[in-house]
Amino acid sequence: MSQQQVFIQQAQIEEVLHATNIVSLIESYVPLKKLGANFIGLCPFHQEKTASFYVSPSYQNYHCFGCGQHGNAIRFLMAKENYSFVEAIQYLANQAGIELTQTKTHQANNTLSHFLEKISKIYQNELAKASESSLVKQYVQQRKLTPELIKTFEIGFVPNDWQFLENKLGKASSQKLLQDCGLIKDGEKGTYNRLRNRLIFSLKDGQGRYIGFAGRALTDDAIPKYLNPPETKLYKKSETFYGLHLAKKAIRKQQRILLVEGYLDVIRLHEKGWEETVATCGTAITPQHIYKLQRENASNVYCIFDGDTAGQKVAYKTALLLLPTNITCYIVLLPKNSDPDSYFLSHSKADFQNLLDTATFGYNFIINAAVTKSKGVSLEQKTNIITELQNIGKQIQEPIKQDLFTQEIKKAFNLSHIQGATSKNKLSKQQDIILASDATIQQPSQIYNKYALERKLLQYIILHPETLETTQKYVQPEMLQSKHLKQLYVHFCEIPCIEFKTLQPVDLADIFIEQASLIMYFANNAHPIWKAALNLQTLYNLIYEVINAKYKKDFSMTNNSEDSKNGNVIKLVQDYSQLLKELRTLRKQKHSKVKAL
């Protein structure tokens, strides 16, 4: 998860909140009626028939007496739009016309984004002035890209000129920026433009800021057909969705995302009315992508792929990644040699809607693939296939959901004996439940001891927020074995460290209302010595023990299996060993100054 390090002064936060009309903000999501000095309406966070959601213009906050959600305008956007702390403030500042003081890093990124906006206009102008007989205009007509689509998606063109941008902008003044944006590349005879003689797609982040460009060759025999940008300070392939900034409103309304593979697929589906469509940028879906999907509150994801062998493989991998999450996955396979763009050449919108209506659940797709694979094989091979399915099911953290998956396996293979999750692991699974909302947390003191080390580390961060920056250097979210503590840690990491340092436990509880009881319990029930002063050796000890526990678990799982021969596993063990070695050294050192953080 990439995170811009942005510090926003408290005075500016207060200025933004003072300039924000919270009633107007919330009314853009749900109707409100005036009731005395306040406003009342149906809660936008849970289903209710009787209004229990109050908004106070004098205090500039809201509270729901039904589900307990409350906070200010910043918290509302974080909860409703899944914005990070900084994103919410920046959005409100933009609405109010307030310019925030930014760090050098953020200013540099803004400079690059504004530079890319300038480049996009150059690309769009080149397409607009191309002659009707040109190859690019013929291609645009062939793909049925209307002027409205070209404008909305900011589609452009780069002529077949190796020095095109440098000639347009001036080599001396633009070369460094072009290199930082990944638009030029070093060659034997100097730098040259990566994108040449291609139709250009402008890439933006979820907030609509420019992050790069992709190019599509004008002929099908060109290699590569699509050229995506390299990794830069702005563009991260593993977490970027094409069209997300245009799809956000429809995603919120429809409570779903249509996930496709190509840029033109996104454009075509938007044109046909499915504006909740996005695409990955030349890569299969990743855990970082899934994190983005969850942030968009997309409870349903329809994965739309070509029905050929390659498309089915991608669909299978995507279903596997989404299975353990709280996202309901649907698989839609188009006719062979057909993608969403070409599909409408011979099919209607009603045909496509029927595909969505009859989509296969992701878990069924996984099981059906195993059933197909098991036909005509030996009993030993069939046993291995079923065992592999069981191992896939073990990735599901929720006991009931895991049991249901097991029942589906039994139905598919007509089995009567197969061990489920609840009966086998009932006690351990129940121990793994940290209730994540005030509505369900009854007795935080009952939090299990199974993950005591992780709990202590989170407690220490809450008591001493300046330790988050150091902790992030060593502890990745996936190192935490409790999914609920991992979720809390991920939330903490959403706030830039320089901002997090200023927050007290009550501030954290106000920002992360769903975990408020947990945060305050951790803060109030930590060791008295911990509350007194920061001790770096205590911090390093906790970090060491958390990583060491994860290392031992991973190593024991792979040491006696075929996975132990896997290069990735060996690399993982080496990485853990190096981290632990470094931390052992830090534990022995004396740390007298807090600024060492």
XYZ file of C-alpha atoms in Angstrom, residues 75-383:
309
model
C -14.969 11.043 9.538
C -18.103 10.951 7.373
C -16.076 10.817 4.162
C -13.704 8.243 5.624
C -16.640 6.017 6.567
C -18.801 6.613 3.487
C -16.204 6.888 0.723
C -13.430 4.865 2.370
C -11.134 7.860 1.985
C -7.962 7.941 4.013
C -7.604 10.685 6.623
C -5.597 12.862 4.229
C -7.831 12.179 1.222
C -10.905 13.284 3.158
C -9.274 16.549 4.268
C -7.951 17.242 0.778
C -11.383 16.627 -0.748
C -13.064 19.037 1.689
C -10.287 21.600 1.195
C -10.775 21.465 -2.574
C -14.535 21.936 -2.144
C -13.925 24.945 0.087
C -11.184 26.430 -2.116
C -8.557 26.104 0.605
C -4.961 25.392 -0.410
C -3.260 23.081 2.071
C 0.365 23.418 3.087
C 2.157 20.374 1.714
C 5.443 18.600 2.247
C 8.137 18.576 -0.416
C 7.253 14.991 -1.331
C 3.629 15.826 -1.917
C 4.510 18.996 -3.811
C 6.798 16.964 -6.077
C 4.040 14.460 -6.782
C 1.623 17.270 -7.541
C 4.180 18.763 -9.920
C 4.428 15.448 -11.770
C 0.646 15.077 -11.912
C 0.183 18.607 -13.287
C 2.946 17.916 -15.807
C 1.109 14.775 -16.959
C -2.073 16.824 -17.329
C -0.176 19.111 -19.708
C 1.096 16.088 -21.662
C -2.445 14.680 -21.871
C -3.675 17.862 -23.528
C -0.839 17.611 -26.063
C -1.795 14.017 -26.827
C -5.485 14.902 -27.155
C -4.676 17.796 -29.468
C -2.629 15.494 -31.711
C -5.596 13.163 -32.095
C -7.985 16.055 -32.781
C -5.833 17.501 -35.583
C -5.015 14.168 -37.261
C -6.455 13.896 -40.772
C -9.506 11.728 -41.361
C -7.437 9.504 -43.669
C -4.723 8.909 -41.075
C -4.183 5.486 -39.573
C -5.157 6.684 -36.088
C -8.463 8.194 -37.232
C -9.269 5.025 -39.151
C -8.566 3.020 -36.017
C -10.766 5.325 -33.914
C -13.620 4.860 -36.393
C -13.053 1.093 -36.474
C -13.331 0.892 -32.661
C -16.399 3.176 -32.703
C -14.894 5.760 -30.359
C -17.253 8.723 -30.503
C -16.121 12.323 -29.835
C -17.987 12.161 -26.509
C -16.069 9.038 -25.401
C -12.768 10.525 -26.548
C -13.444 13.650 -24.489
C -14.702 11.830 -21.374
C -11.786 9.381 -21.270
C -9.244 11.944 -22.527
C -7.967 9.728 -25.349
C -5.018 11.016 -27.359
C -2.426 10.119 -29.963
C 1.378 10.127 -30.265
C 2.841 10.398 -33.783
C 5.663 8.102 -34.899
C 8.318 10.525 -33.643
C 11.142 9.338 -31.364
C 11.636 12.821 -29.877
C 8.028 14.001 -29.999
C 7.632 15.313 -26.436
C 11.101 16.802 -26.194
C 10.502 18.668 -29.443
C 7.167 19.931 -28.115
C 8.390 20.949 -24.670
C 12.073 21.650 -25.090
C 14.622 19.025 -24.137
C 16.502 21.035 -21.506
C 13.432 22.020 -19.516
C 11.460 18.791 -19.723
C 13.859 15.839 -19.785
C 14.019 15.289 -16.008
C 10.217 15.405 -15.639
C 9.735 13.109 -18.644
C 12.127 10.592 -17.081
C 10.396 10.797 -13.685
C 7.052 10.107 -15.393
C 8.434 7.161 -17.365
C 7.655 8.760 -20.735
C 11.197 8.647 -22.152
C 13.804 5.909 -22.040
C 17.569 5.739 -22.503
C 18.759 4.164 -25.738
C 22.040 3.730 -27.624
C 21.659 7.132 -29.306
C 20.213 8.979 -26.310
C 16.709 9.180 -24.888
C 13.593 8.357 -26.887
C 9.825 8.428 -26.362
C 8.413 5.096 -25.145
C 4.997 5.798 -26.679
C 5.117 6.247 -30.444
C 2.468 5.823 -33.126
C -0.120 4.711 -30.555
C -3.577 5.611 -29.336
C -3.141 6.992 -25.822
C -5.221 6.310 -22.705
C -4.865 8.747 -19.808
C -4.452 6.951 -16.469
C -5.720 8.595 -13.275
C -6.000 7.611 -9.635
C -9.272 7.368 -7.755
C -9.233 11.107 -7.091
C -8.869 11.953 -10.784
C -5.167 12.916 -10.627
C -2.975 12.015 -13.603
C -0.523 9.191 -12.936
C 0.579 7.988 -16.383
C -0.340 6.902 -19.912
C -0.876 3.625 -21.745
C -0.649 3.204 -25.512
C -2.429 0.864 -27.926
C -0.757 0.007 -31.233
C -2.750 0.992 -34.322
C -2.247 -2.378 -35.997
C -2.781 -5.837 -34.513
C 0.590 -7.156 -35.686
C 2.563 -4.591 -33.636
C 4.454 -5.872 -30.587
C 3.532 -5.171 -27.877
C -0.080 -4.445 -28.663
C -0.489 -2.512 -25.401
C 2.317 -0.575 -23.758
C 1.758 0.311 -20.110
C 3.824 2.812 -18.115
C 6.722 1.668 -15.942
C 6.522 1.959 -12.144
C 6.979 5.593 -11.102
C 6.388 7.726 -8.012
C 2.783 8.107 -9.166
C 1.968 4.919 -11.077
C 1.799 1.594 -9.221
C 0.589 -1.151 -11.561
C -0.390 -3.547 -8.780
C -2.923 -1.131 -7.280
C -4.209 0.940 -10.224
C -7.659 0.609 -11.768
C -8.392 2.256 -15.108
C -11.594 4.306 -14.992
C -11.991 4.259 -11.205
C -12.348 8.048 -10.923
C -15.251 7.923 -13.403
C -16.831 4.820 -11.847
C -16.930 5.899 -8.180
C -20.417 7.385 -8.226
C -21.941 4.377 -10.001
C -20.072 1.952 -7.706
C -21.573 3.645 -4.671
C -25.049 3.589 -6.224
C -24.950 0.021 -7.565
C -22.901 -1.443 -4.669
C -20.839 -3.398 -7.172
C -17.916 -3.247 -9.578
C -17.644 -4.761 -13.045
C -14.014 -5.825 -13.504
C -12.682 -6.258 -17.045
C -9.232 -6.627 -18.596
C -8.920 -3.875 -21.222
C -9.109 -0.096 -21.525
C -11.499 -0.278 -24.486
C -13.686 -2.717 -22.535
C -14.118 -0.108 -19.796
C -14.962 2.584 -22.334
C -17.513 0.427 -24.144
C -19.329 -0.659 -20.975
C -19.464 2.925 -19.703
C -21.005 3.917 -23.043
C -23.593 1.139 -22.753
C -24.619 2.249 -19.262
C -22.482 0.113 -16.925
C -20.509 3.011 -15.471
C -19.359 0.944 -12.475
C -16.781 -0.752 -14.751
C -13.009 -0.624 -14.149
C -9.987 -2.563 -15.405
C -6.601 -3.541 -14.091
C -3.732 -2.069 -16.092
C -2.102 -4.915 -17.968
C -1.826 -7.219 -14.960
C -3.828 -9.831 -13.102
C -5.650 -8.718 -9.962
C -3.418 -8.417 -6.882
C -3.976 -8.211 -3.106
C -3.397 -4.458 -3.418
C -6.214 -4.281 -5.964
C -8.492 -6.164 -3.589
C -7.662 -3.708 -0.816
C -8.742 -0.910 -3.184
C -11.992 -2.752 -3.980
C -12.737 -3.058 -0.275
C -12.045 0.637 0.226
C -14.636 1.405 -2.444
C -17.248 -0.554 -0.459
C -17.746 -2.821 -3.464
C -19.569 -5.713 -1.831
C -20.056 -7.427 -5.205
C -17.480 -7.809 -7.983
C -18.412 -9.177 -11.409
C -15.295 -10.466 -13.145
C -15.844 -10.419 -16.906
C -13.389 -12.394 -19.034
C -13.037 -14.037 -22.421
C -14.407 -17.570 -22.415
C -11.239 -19.105 -23.890
C -8.679 -21.084 -21.884
C -6.630 -18.003 -20.980
C -9.749 -16.161 -19.801
C -10.827 -19.101 -17.670
C -7.409 -19.261 -16.020
C -7.553 -15.566 -15.142
C -11.116 -16.013 -13.841
C -10.002 -18.926 -11.643
C -7.083 -16.986 -10.129
C -9.313 -13.982 -9.493
C -11.958 -16.124 -7.786
C -9.249 -17.670 -5.579
C -8.012 -14.257 -4.447
C -11.505 -12.976 -3.674
C -12.744 -16.131 -1.915
C -11.290 -15.339 1.569
C -12.503 -11.717 1.473
C -15.858 -10.169 2.369
C -16.482 -9.474 -1.337
C -18.995 -11.619 -3.221
C -17.343 -12.681 -6.468
C -19.253 -13.437 -9.669
C -17.636 -14.886 -12.790
C -18.963 -13.922 -16.225
C -17.432 -15.746 -19.188
C -18.082 -14.242 -22.612
C -18.218 -16.298 -25.831
C -14.786 -17.445 -27.044
C -12.672 -14.823 -28.830
C -14.959 -12.115 -27.510
C -14.278 -9.282 -25.100
C -16.741 -6.691 -23.738
C -15.805 -4.272 -26.515
C -16.380 -6.716 -29.385
C -19.314 -8.435 -27.661
C -21.721 -5.634 -28.558
C -20.983 -5.957 -32.265
C -23.310 -8.952 -32.341
C -25.175 -8.767 -29.002
C -27.566 -6.352 -27.320
C -27.509 -4.691 -23.920
C -30.232 -7.132 -22.844
C -27.943 -10.030 -23.768
C -25.178 -8.630 -21.614
C -27.539 -7.977 -18.712
C -28.609 -11.615 -18.942
C -24.948 -12.637 -18.585
C -24.737 -10.613 -15.368
C -28.014 -12.017 -14.068
C -26.858 -15.610 -14.628
C -23.250 -15.135 -13.473
C -21.569 -17.964 -11.561
C -20.545 -17.411 -7.950
C -16.752 -17.402 -7.581
C -16.755 -20.302 -5.120
C -18.889 -22.392 -7.516
C -16.524 -21.572 -10.358
C -13.599 -22.889 -8.292
C -15.433 -26.095 -7.352
C -16.775 -26.650 -10.882
C -13.257 -26.354 -12.267
C -12.147 -29.069 -9.838
C -15.052 -31.327 -10.842
C -14.134 -30.958 -14.519
C -10.494 -31.692 -13.717
C -11.464 -34.831 -11.793
C -13.294 -36.509 -14.669
C -11.563 -39.627 -16.003
C -8.716 -39.637 -13.477
C -7.620 -42.173 -10.877
C -8.950 -42.240 -7.316
C -5.583 -41.013 -6.049
C -5.660 -38.034 -8.414
C -9.276 -37.298 -7.522
C -8.356 -37.426 -3.814
